[in-house]
Amino acid sequence: MTQHSPKSPQFFLTSPSPCPYLEGQYERKVFTHLVGEKAGEMNDLLTQGGFRRSQNIAYRPACETCRACVSVRILVDGFAPSKNMRRILRVNDDLVGTEHKAEPTSEQYSLFRRYLDARHKEGGMSEMTVLDYAMMVEDTHVPTAVIEYRKRGPDSFVTGRGEGPLVAVALSDRMSDGYSMVYSFYDPDMPERSLGTWMILDHISRARARGLPHVYLGYWVEGSRKMEYKTRFRPQEHLTSAGWELYKG
């Protein structure tokens, strides 16, 4: 078995493959393994440097002819919700999010499958089995939480937990300077709730409550309709060749 030192990680480069965001482009990624006692610290440093995590792998684009993927993080202290976001907060005021250990459940997978079949039937994750889902959640060596969202119940004020069926789920890394949203999914039959937007707003609230300055949203690609929503959360910073800079677009 190959051993990877957390103090001197080895980096590898993938072969070119079709870009899922820009037609006609090919993507390559540089990646390393996140293992060992220092995996959490390494994940912090790499995420702050533009990497994303998938299971025990940290990766970032290394495309030869394109630099369209831009790392995005929300500045929590300066954030104020827009009029539409305030409406979304009101609509979902009956929901409660509870942080759990990174452990998969059959209820999560059932919701995950409904979400994929409704929203990403042709995507690269569409064939994921229950075992694939379990690996996505629990194959982590960094501080990771599964946040389950359910409707507020009579005892929620006391227990801090929601009740009833699962409405949405977020898989998120807890970092020294914020939350990094790894993946999220939700009930596709509740479009009026705008649950994807609401989960980001909830992460901003969680980061603010912990005194953490950032929420990392992953990559934004200008011109990709899939990515447009990310620039709605302002102020935010984009990682450039000169470092993190305030986005003014």
PDB file of C-alpha atoms in Angstrom:
ATOM      1  CA  MET A   1       0.000   0.000   0.000  1.00  0.00           C
ATOM      2  CA  THR A   2       1.321   3.427  -0.922  1.00  0.00           C
ATOM      3  CA  GLN A   3       2.060   5.663   2.070  1.00  0.00           C
ATOM      4  CA  HIS A   4       1.464   9.420   1.799  1.00  0.00           C
ATOM      5  CA  SER A   5       3.127  11.792   4.204  1.00  0.00           C
ATOM      6  CA  PRO A   6       0.816  14.629   5.345  1.00  0.00           C
ATOM      7  CA  LYS A   7       3.866  16.886   5.679  1.00  0.00           C
ATOM      8  CA  SER A   8       4.969  16.396   2.079  1.00  0.00           C
ATOM      9  CA  PRO A   9       1.965  15.331   0.004  1.00  0.00           C
ATOM     10  CA  GLN A  10       2.434  13.851  -3.434  1.00  0.00           C
ATOM     11  CA  PHE A  11       0.528  15.484  -6.272  1.00  0.00           C
ATOM     12  CA  PHE A  12      -0.709  13.742  -9.414  1.00  0.00           C
ATOM     13  CA  LEU A  13      -2.223  14.886 -12.706  1.00  0.00           C
ATOM     14  CA  THR A  14      -5.235  13.302 -14.403  1.00  0.00           C
ATOM     15  CA  SER A  15      -5.543  12.644 -18.121  1.00  0.00           C
ATOM     16  CA  PRO A  16      -7.672  15.080 -20.175  1.00  0.00           C
ATOM     17  CA  SER A  17     -11.432  14.445 -20.202  1.00  0.00           C
ATOM     18  CA  PRO A  18     -14.432  16.404 -21.587  1.00  0.00           C
ATOM     19  CA  CYS A  19     -15.306  19.447 -19.471  1.00  0.00           C
ATOM     20  CA  PRO A  20     -18.755  19.143 -17.812  1.00  0.00           C
ATOM     21  CA  TYR A  21     -19.269  22.929 -17.892  1.00  0.00           C
ATOM     22  CA  LEU A  22     -17.891  24.307 -21.162  1.00  0.00           C
ATOM     23  CA  GLU A  23     -18.604  22.545 -24.430  1.00  0.00           C
ATOM     24  CA  GLY A  24     -15.541  21.734 -26.482  1.00  0.00           C
ATOM     25  CA  GLN A  25     -13.113  22.131 -23.591  1.00  0.00           C
ATOM     26  CA  TYR A  26     -11.113  19.399 -21.869  1.00  0.00           C
ATOM     27  CA  GLU A  27     -10.310  19.357 -18.179  1.00  0.00           C
ATOM     28  CA  ARG A  28      -7.337  18.066 -16.214  1.00  0.00           C
ATOM     29  CA  LYS A  29      -6.997  18.019 -12.455  1.00  0.00           C
ATOM     30  CA  VAL A  30      -4.103  17.992 -10.050  1.00  0.00           C
ATOM     31  CA  PHE A  31      -4.863  15.986  -6.913  1.00  0.00           C
ATOM     32  CA  THR A  32      -3.435  14.581  -3.715  1.00  0.00           C
ATOM     33  CA  HIS A  33      -4.595  12.297  -0.913  1.00  0.00           C
ATOM     34  CA  LEU A  34      -5.892  13.671   2.390  1.00  0.00           C
ATOM     35  CA  VAL A  35      -4.827  11.089   4.948  1.00  0.00           C
ATOM     36  CA  GLY A  36      -3.254  10.918   8.384  1.00  0.00           C
ATOM     37  CA  GLU A  37      -3.436  13.054  11.511  1.00  0.00           C
ATOM     38  CA  LYS A  38      -2.709  16.278   9.634  1.00  0.00           C
ATOM     39  CA  ALA A  39      -5.387  15.746   6.979  1.00  0.00           C
ATOM     40  CA  GLY A  40      -7.622  18.445   8.458  1.00  0.00           C
ATOM     41  CA  GLU A  41      -4.840  21.046   8.480  1.00  0.00           C
ATOM     42  CA  MET A  42      -3.855  20.095   4.941  1.00  0.00           C
ATOM     43  CA  ASN A  43      -7.472  20.353   3.785  1.00  0.00           C
ATOM     44  CA  ASP A  44      -7.679  23.859   5.254  1.00  0.00           C
ATOM     45  CA  LEU A  45      -4.530  24.984   3.437  1.00  0.00           C
ATOM     46  CA  LEU A  46      -5.497  23.398   0.137  1.00  0.00           C
ATOM     47  CA  THR A  47      -9.081  24.702   0.222  1.00  0.00           C
ATOM     48  CA  GLN A  48      -7.753  28.194   0.922  1.00  0.00           C
ATOM     49  CA  GLY A  49      -5.499  27.640  -2.109  1.00  0.00           C
ATOM     50  CA  GLY A  50      -8.352  26.728  -4.442  1.00  0.00           C
ATOM     51  CA  PHE A  51      -8.674  22.974  -3.980  1.00  0.00           C
ATOM     52  CA  ARG A  52     -11.893  21.019  -3.411  1.00  0.00           C
ATOM     53  CA  ARG A  53     -12.383  17.756  -1.538  1.00  0.00           C
ATOM     54  CA  SER A  54     -14.012  14.571  -2.815  1.00  0.00           C
ATOM     55  CA  GLN A  55     -13.781  11.694  -0.323  1.00  0.00           C
ATOM     56  CA  ASN A  56     -10.092  11.521   0.683  1.00  0.00           C
ATOM     57  CA  ILE A  57      -8.905  13.379  -2.417  1.00  0.00           C
ATOM     58  CA  ALA A  58      -8.170  17.109  -2.711  1.00  0.00           C
ATOM     59  CA  TYR A  59      -8.160  18.376  -6.290  1.00  0.00           C
ATOM     60  CA  ARG A  60      -8.151  21.525  -8.384  1.00  0.00           C
ATOM     61  CA  PRO A  61      -8.346  22.231 -12.129  1.00  0.00           C
ATOM     62  CA  ALA A  62      -5.079  22.173 -14.059  1.00  0.00           C
ATOM     63  CA  CYS A  63      -6.402  22.644 -17.585  1.00  0.00           C
ATOM     64  CA  GLU A  64      -3.889  23.415 -20.310  1.00  0.00           C
ATOM     65  CA  THR A  65      -5.890  25.982 -22.309  1.00  0.00           C
ATOM     66  CA  CYS A  66      -8.563  27.245 -19.904  1.00  0.00           C
ATOM     67  CA  ARG A  67      -8.706  29.093 -16.573  1.00  0.00           C
ATOM     68  CA  ALA A  68     -12.492  29.430 -16.351  1.00  0.00           C
ATOM     69  CA  CYS A  69     -12.917  27.648 -12.980  1.00  0.00           C
ATOM     70  CA  VAL A  70     -12.632  30.212 -10.183  1.00  0.00           C
ATOM     71  CA  SER A  71     -12.731  29.401  -6.457  1.00  0.00           C
ATOM     72  CA  VAL A  72     -15.434  31.350  -4.595  1.00  0.00           C
ATOM     73  CA  ARG A  73     -15.927  32.100  -0.902  1.00  0.00           C
ATOM     74  CA  ILE A  74     -18.564  34.248   0.793  1.00  0.00           C
ATOM     75  CA  LEU A  75     -17.464  36.932   3.258  1.00  0.00           C
ATOM     76  CA  VAL A  76     -19.753  36.183   6.192  1.00  0.00           C
ATOM     77  CA  ASP A  77     -19.342  39.410   8.184  1.00  0.00           C
ATOM     78  CA  GLY A  78     -20.393  41.680   5.331  1.00  0.00           C
ATOM     79  CA  PHE A  79     -23.192  39.493   3.993  1.00  0.00           C
ATOM     80  CA  ALA A  80     -26.767  40.811   3.969  1.00  0.00           C
ATOM     81  CA  PRO A  81     -29.526  38.817   2.262  1.00  0.00           C
ATOM     82  CA  SER A  82     -31.293  40.299  -0.737  1.00  0.00           C
ATOM     83  CA  LYS A  83     -35.058  40.835  -0.807  1.00  0.00           C
ATOM     84  CA  ASN A  84     -35.550  37.473  -2.524  1.00  0.00           C
ATOM     85  CA  MET A  85     -33.253  35.738  -0.036  1.00  0.00           C
ATOM     86  CA  ARG A  86     -35.243  37.205   2.866  1.00  0.00           C
ATOM     87  CA  ARG A  87     -38.348  35.705   1.282  1.00  0.00           C
ATOM     88  CA  ILE A  88     -36.611  32.316   1.079  1.00  0.00           C
ATOM     89  CA  LEU A  89     -35.637  32.571   4.742  1.00  0.00           C
ATOM     90  CA  ARG A  90     -39.265  33.261   5.691  1.00  0.00           C
ATOM     91  CA  VAL A  91     -40.601  30.374   3.579  1.00  0.00           C
ATOM     92  CA  ASN A  92     -38.196  27.959   5.277  1.00  0.00           C
ATOM     93  CA  ASP A  93     -38.538  29.270   8.803  1.00  0.00           C
ATOM     94  CA  ASP A  94     -40.254  25.978   9.684  1.00  0.00           C
ATOM     95  CA  LEU A  95     -37.098  23.953   8.938  1.00  0.00           C
ATOM     96  CA  VAL A  96     -34.339  22.990  11.377  1.00  0.00           C
ATOM     97  CA  GLY A  97     -30.849  21.763  10.485  1.00  0.00           C
ATOM     98  CA  THR A  98     -29.016  19.299  12.718  1.00  0.00           C
ATOM     99  CA  GLU A  99     -25.303  18.503  12.376  1.00  0.00           C
ATOM    100  CA  HIS A 100     -24.373  14.821  12.538  1.00  0.00           C
ATOM    101  CA  LYS A 101     -21.184  12.830  12.124  1.00  0.00           C
ATOM    102  CA  ALA A 102     -20.326  11.929   8.534  1.00  0.00           C
ATOM    103  CA  GLU A 103     -22.382   8.735   8.525  1.00  0.00           C
ATOM    104  CA  PRO A 104     -24.716   7.719   5.668  1.00  0.00           C
ATOM    105  CA  THR A 105     -28.278   6.485   6.184  1.00  0.00           C
ATOM    106  CA  SER A 106     -30.807   4.787   3.926  1.00  0.00           C
ATOM    107  CA  GLU A 107     -33.096   7.810   4.327  1.00  0.00           C
ATOM    108  CA  GLN A 108     -30.364  10.097   3.028  1.00  0.00           C
ATOM    109  CA  TYR A 109     -29.707   7.845   0.047  1.00  0.00           C
ATOM    110  CA  SER A 110     -33.411   7.656  -0.814  1.00  0.00           C
ATOM    111  CA  LEU A 111     -33.585  11.474  -0.949  1.00  0.00           C
ATOM    112  CA  PHE A 112     -30.272  11.602  -2.826  1.00  0.00           C
ATOM    113  CA  ARG A 113     -31.635   9.260  -5.525  1.00  0.00           C
ATOM    114  CA  ARG A 114     -34.847  11.272  -5.900  1.00  0.00           C
ATOM    115  CA  TYR A 115     -32.784  14.448  -6.262  1.00  0.00           C
ATOM    116  CA  LEU A 116     -30.462  12.962  -8.897  1.00  0.00           C
ATOM    117  CA  ASP A 117     -33.304  11.412 -10.892  1.00  0.00           C
ATOM    118  CA  ALA A 118     -35.177  14.726 -10.955  1.00  0.00           C
ATOM    119  CA  ARG A 119     -32.332  17.234 -11.370  1.00  0.00           C
ATOM    120  CA  HIS A 120     -29.224  15.433 -12.687  1.00  0.00           C
ATOM    121  CA  LYS A 121     -30.449  12.349 -14.521  1.00  0.00           C
ATOM    122  CA  GLU A 122     -27.776  12.694 -17.220  1.00  0.00           C
ATOM    123  CA  GLY A 123     -24.983  13.787 -14.866  1.00  0.00           C
ATOM    124  CA  GLY A 124     -21.854  11.943 -13.883  1.00  0.00           C
ATOM    125  CA  MET A 125     -23.310  10.968 -10.496  1.00  0.00           C
ATOM    126  CA  SER A 126     -26.538   9.504 -11.886  1.00  0.00           C
ATOM    127  CA  GLU A 127     -25.388   5.889 -11.554  1.00  0.00           C
ATOM    128  CA  MET A 128     -24.216   6.126  -7.943  1.00  0.00           C
ATOM    129  CA  THR A 129     -25.247   3.125  -5.851  1.00  0.00           C
ATOM    130  CA  VAL A 130     -25.930   3.092  -2.131  1.00  0.00           C
ATOM    131  CA  LEU A 131     -22.317   1.967  -1.600  1.00  0.00           C
ATOM    132  CA  ASP A 132     -21.027   4.839  -3.739  1.00  0.00           C
ATOM    133  CA  TYR A 133     -23.085   7.252  -1.647  1.00  0.00           C
ATOM    134  CA  ALA A 134     -21.758   5.743   1.582  1.00  0.00           C
ATOM    135  CA  MET A 135     -18.190   6.250   0.363  1.00  0.00           C
ATOM    136  CA  MET A 136     -18.928   9.870  -0.607  1.00  0.00           C
ATOM    137  CA  VAL A 137     -20.096  10.602   2.935  1.00  0.00           C
ATOM    138  CA  GLU A 138     -17.860   8.562   5.207  1.00  0.00           C
ATOM    139  CA  ASP A 139     -14.562   8.336   3.298  1.00  0.00           C
ATOM    140  CA  THR A 140     -13.097  11.436   4.929  1.00  0.00           C
ATOM    141  CA  HIS A 141     -10.091  12.084   7.152  1.00  0.00           C
ATOM    142  CA  VAL A 142     -11.056  15.714   7.839  1.00  0.00           C
ATOM    143  CA  PRO A 143     -13.691  17.226  10.171  1.00  0.00           C
ATOM    144  CA  THR A 144     -16.888  16.686   8.184  1.00  0.00           C
ATOM    145  CA  ALA A 145     -20.560  16.991   9.106  1.00  0.00           C
ATOM    146  CA  VAL A 146     -23.791  15.798   7.548  1.00  0.00           C
ATOM    147  CA  ILE A 147     -26.435  18.463   8.187  1.00  0.00           C
ATOM    148  CA  GLU A 148     -29.967  17.058   7.998  1.00  0.00           C
ATOM    149  CA  TYR A 149     -32.880  19.449   7.522  1.00  0.00           C
ATOM    150  CA  ARG A 150     -36.366  18.571   8.745  1.00  0.00           C
ATOM    151  CA  LYS A 151     -39.508  20.483   9.684  1.00  0.00           C
ATOM    152  CA  ARG A 152     -39.612  22.135  13.063  1.00  0.00           C
ATOM    153  CA  GLY A 153     -41.551  20.063  15.649  1.00  0.00           C
ATOM    154  CA  PRO A 154     -43.175  20.812  19.021  1.00  0.00           C
ATOM    155  CA  ASP A 155     -39.985  19.889  20.899  1.00  0.00           C
ATOM    156  CA  SER A 156     -37.495  21.484  18.492  1.00  0.00           C
ATOM    157  CA  PHE A 157     -37.059  24.535  20.709  1.00  0.00           C
ATOM    158  CA  VAL A 158     -35.794  22.203  23.454  1.00  0.00           C
ATOM    159  CA  THR A 159     -33.950  19.565  21.432  1.00  0.00           C
ATOM    160  CA  GLY A 160     -32.702  21.776  18.596  1.00  0.00           C
ATOM    161  CA  ARG A 161     -33.721  19.038  16.156  1.00  0.00           C
ATOM    162  CA  GLY A 162     -36.350  18.875  13.470  1.00  0.00           C
ATOM    163  CA  GLU A 163     -38.915  16.133  13.085  1.00  0.00           C
ATOM    164  CA  GLY A 164     -40.559  14.247  10.267  1.00  0.00           C
ATOM    165  CA  PRO A 165     -39.229  13.281   6.834  1.00  0.00           C
ATOM    166  CA  LEU A 166     -35.868  14.462   5.565  1.00  0.00           C
ATOM    167  CA  VAL A 167     -36.189  17.587   3.398  1.00  0.00           C
ATOM    168  CA  ALA A 168     -32.551  18.412   2.537  1.00  0.00           C
ATOM    169  CA  VAL A 169     -28.978  17.343   3.320  1.00  0.00           C
ATOM    170  CA  ALA A 170     -25.619  19.117   3.173  1.00  0.00           C
ATOM    171  CA  LEU A 171     -22.224  17.424   3.385  1.00  0.00           C
ATOM    172  CA  SER A 172     -19.844  20.086   4.685  1.00  0.00           C
ATOM    173  CA  ASP A 173     -16.278  20.314   5.949  1.00  0.00           C
ATOM    174  CA  ARG A 174     -15.682  22.267   9.156  1.00  0.00           C
ATOM    175  CA  MET A 175     -12.572  24.358   8.615  1.00  0.00           C
ATOM    176  CA  SER A 176     -10.562  26.715  10.788  1.00  0.00           C
ATOM    177  CA  ASP A 177     -11.921  29.712   8.856  1.00  0.00           C
ATOM    178  CA  GLY A 178     -15.405  28.552   7.866  1.00  0.00           C
ATOM    179  CA  TYR A 179     -17.482  25.894   6.194  1.00  0.00           C
ATOM    180  CA  SER A 180     -16.717  24.293   2.849  1.00  0.00           C
ATOM    181  CA  MET A 181     -19.876  22.956   1.184  1.00  0.00           C
ATOM    182  CA  VAL A 182     -18.855  19.664  -0.411  1.00  0.00           C
ATOM    183  CA  TYR A 183     -22.250  18.554  -1.725  1.00  0.00           C
ATOM    184  CA  SER A 184     -25.917  19.201  -1.027  1.00  0.00           C
ATOM    185  CA  PHE A 185     -29.235  17.783  -2.206  1.00  0.00           C
ATOM    186  CA  TYR A 186     -32.892  18.246  -1.399  1.00  0.00           C
ATOM    187  CA  ASP A 187     -36.487  17.206  -2.031  1.00  0.00           C
ATOM    188  CA  PRO A 188     -37.112  17.996  -5.727  1.00  0.00           C
ATOM    189  CA  ASP A 189     -40.862  18.272  -5.109  1.00  0.00           C
ATOM    190  CA  MET A 190     -40.506  21.493  -3.084  1.00  0.00           C
ATOM    191  CA  PRO A 191     -39.396  24.069  -5.689  1.00  0.00           C
ATOM    192  CA  GLU A 192     -41.210  26.885  -3.884  1.00  0.00           C
ATOM    193  CA  ARG A 193     -38.735  26.588  -0.993  1.00  0.00           C
ATOM    194  CA  SER A 194     -35.554  27.213  -3.094  1.00  0.00           C
ATOM    195  CA  LEU A 195     -33.768  24.776  -0.800  1.00  0.00           C
ATOM    196  CA  GLY A 196     -30.392  25.029  -2.532  1.00  0.00           C
ATOM    197  CA  THR A 197     -30.235  28.754  -1.851  1.00  0.00           C
ATOM    198  CA  TRP A 198     -31.602  28.296   1.645  1.00  0.00           C
ATOM    199  CA  MET A 199     -28.892  25.796   2.633  1.00  0.00           C
ATOM    200  CA  ILE A 200     -26.217  28.307   1.639  1.00  0.00           C
ATOM    201  CA  LEU A 201     -27.962  30.963   3.734  1.00  0.00           C
ATOM    202  CA  ASP A 202     -28.062  28.498   6.632  1.00  0.00           C
ATOM    203  CA  HIS A 203     -24.316  27.859   6.302  1.00  0.00           C
ATOM    204  CA  ILE A 204     -23.681  31.603   6.421  1.00  0.00           C
ATOM    205  CA  SER A 205     -25.671  31.745   9.673  1.00  0.00           C
ATOM    206  CA  ARG A 206     -23.754  28.779  11.099  1.00  0.00           C
ATOM    207  CA  ALA A 207     -20.399  30.323  10.223  1.00  0.00           C
ATOM    208  CA  ARG A 208     -21.449  33.663  11.735  1.00  0.00           C
ATOM    209  CA  ALA A 209     -22.585  31.955  14.954  1.00  0.00           C
ATOM    210  CA  ARG A 210     -19.145  30.328  15.269  1.00  0.00           C
ATOM    211  CA  GLY A 211     -17.271  33.529  14.471  1.00  0.00           C
ATOM    212  CA  LEU A 212     -15.917  32.079  11.210  1.00  0.00           C
ATOM    213  CA  PRO A 213     -15.333  34.450   8.280  1.00  0.00           C
ATOM    214  CA  HIS A 214     -15.987  32.289   5.202  1.00  0.00           C
ATOM    215  CA  VAL A 215     -18.301  29.872   3.439  1.00  0.00           C
ATOM    216  CA  TYR A 216     -16.581  28.153   0.511  1.00  0.00           C
ATOM    217  CA  LEU A 217     -18.832  27.376  -2.466  1.00  0.00           C
ATOM    218  CA  GLY A 218     -16.360  25.618  -4.737  1.00  0.00           C
ATOM    219  CA  TYR A 219     -15.872  26.704  -8.337  1.00  0.00           C
ATOM    220  CA  TRP A 220     -17.691  29.317 -10.382  1.00  0.00           C
ATOM    221  CA  VAL A 221     -17.488  29.262 -14.171  1.00  0.00           C
ATOM    222  CA  GLU A 222     -18.465  32.458 -15.959  1.00  0.00           C
ATOM    223  CA  GLY A 223     -20.972  31.660 -18.681  1.00  0.00           C
ATOM    224  CA  SER A 224     -22.137  28.404 -17.082  1.00  0.00           C
ATOM    225  CA  ARG A 225     -25.835  28.564 -16.159  1.00  0.00           C
ATOM    226  CA  LYS A 226     -25.248  25.839 -13.551  1.00  0.00           C
ATOM    227  CA  MET A 227     -22.924  28.186 -11.688  1.00  0.00           C
ATOM    228  CA  GLU A 228     -24.798  31.503 -11.931  1.00  0.00           C
ATOM    229  CA  TYR A 229     -26.346  31.207  -8.464  1.00  0.00           C
ATOM    230  CA  LYS A 230     -22.983  31.397  -6.705  1.00  0.00           C
ATOM    231  CA  THR A 231     -22.374  35.059  -7.527  1.00  0.00           C
ATOM    232  CA  ARG A 232     -25.634  36.106  -5.825  1.00  0.00           C
ATOM    233  CA  PHE A 233     -24.074  35.800  -2.370  1.00  0.00           C
ATOM    234  CA  ARG A 234     -22.167  39.040  -1.818  1.00  0.00           C
ATOM    235  CA  PRO A 235     -19.713  40.190  -0.722  1.00  0.00           C
ATOM    236  CA  GLN A 236     -17.586  37.336  -1.960  1.00  0.00           C
ATOM    237  CA  GLU A 237     -13.982  36.780  -2.929  1.00  0.00           C
ATOM    238  CA  HIS A 238     -12.584  35.018  -5.981  1.00  0.00           C
ATOM    239  CA  LEU A 239      -9.171  33.374  -6.006  1.00  0.00           C
ATOM    240  CA  THR A 240      -6.964  34.952  -8.660  1.00  0.00           C
ATOM    241  CA  SER A 241      -3.280  34.729  -9.546  1.00  0.00           C
ATOM    242  CA  ALA A 242      -2.786  37.598  -7.066  1.00  0.00           C
ATOM    243  CA  GLY A 243      -4.659  35.842  -4.247  1.00  0.00           C
ATOM    244  CA  TRP A 244      -8.201  36.235  -2.921  1.00  0.00           C
ATOM    245  CA  GLU A 245      -9.799  39.402  -4.319  1.00  0.00           C
ATOM    246  CA  LEU A 246     -13.200  40.998  -3.810  1.00  0.00           C
ATOM    247  CA  TYR A 247     -15.537  40.167  -6.673  1.00  0.00           C
ATOM    248  CA  LYS A 248     -17.043  43.269  -8.289  1.00  0.00           C
ATOM    249  CA  GLY A 249     -18.676  41.763 -11.366  1.00  0.00           C
TER     250      GLY A 249
END
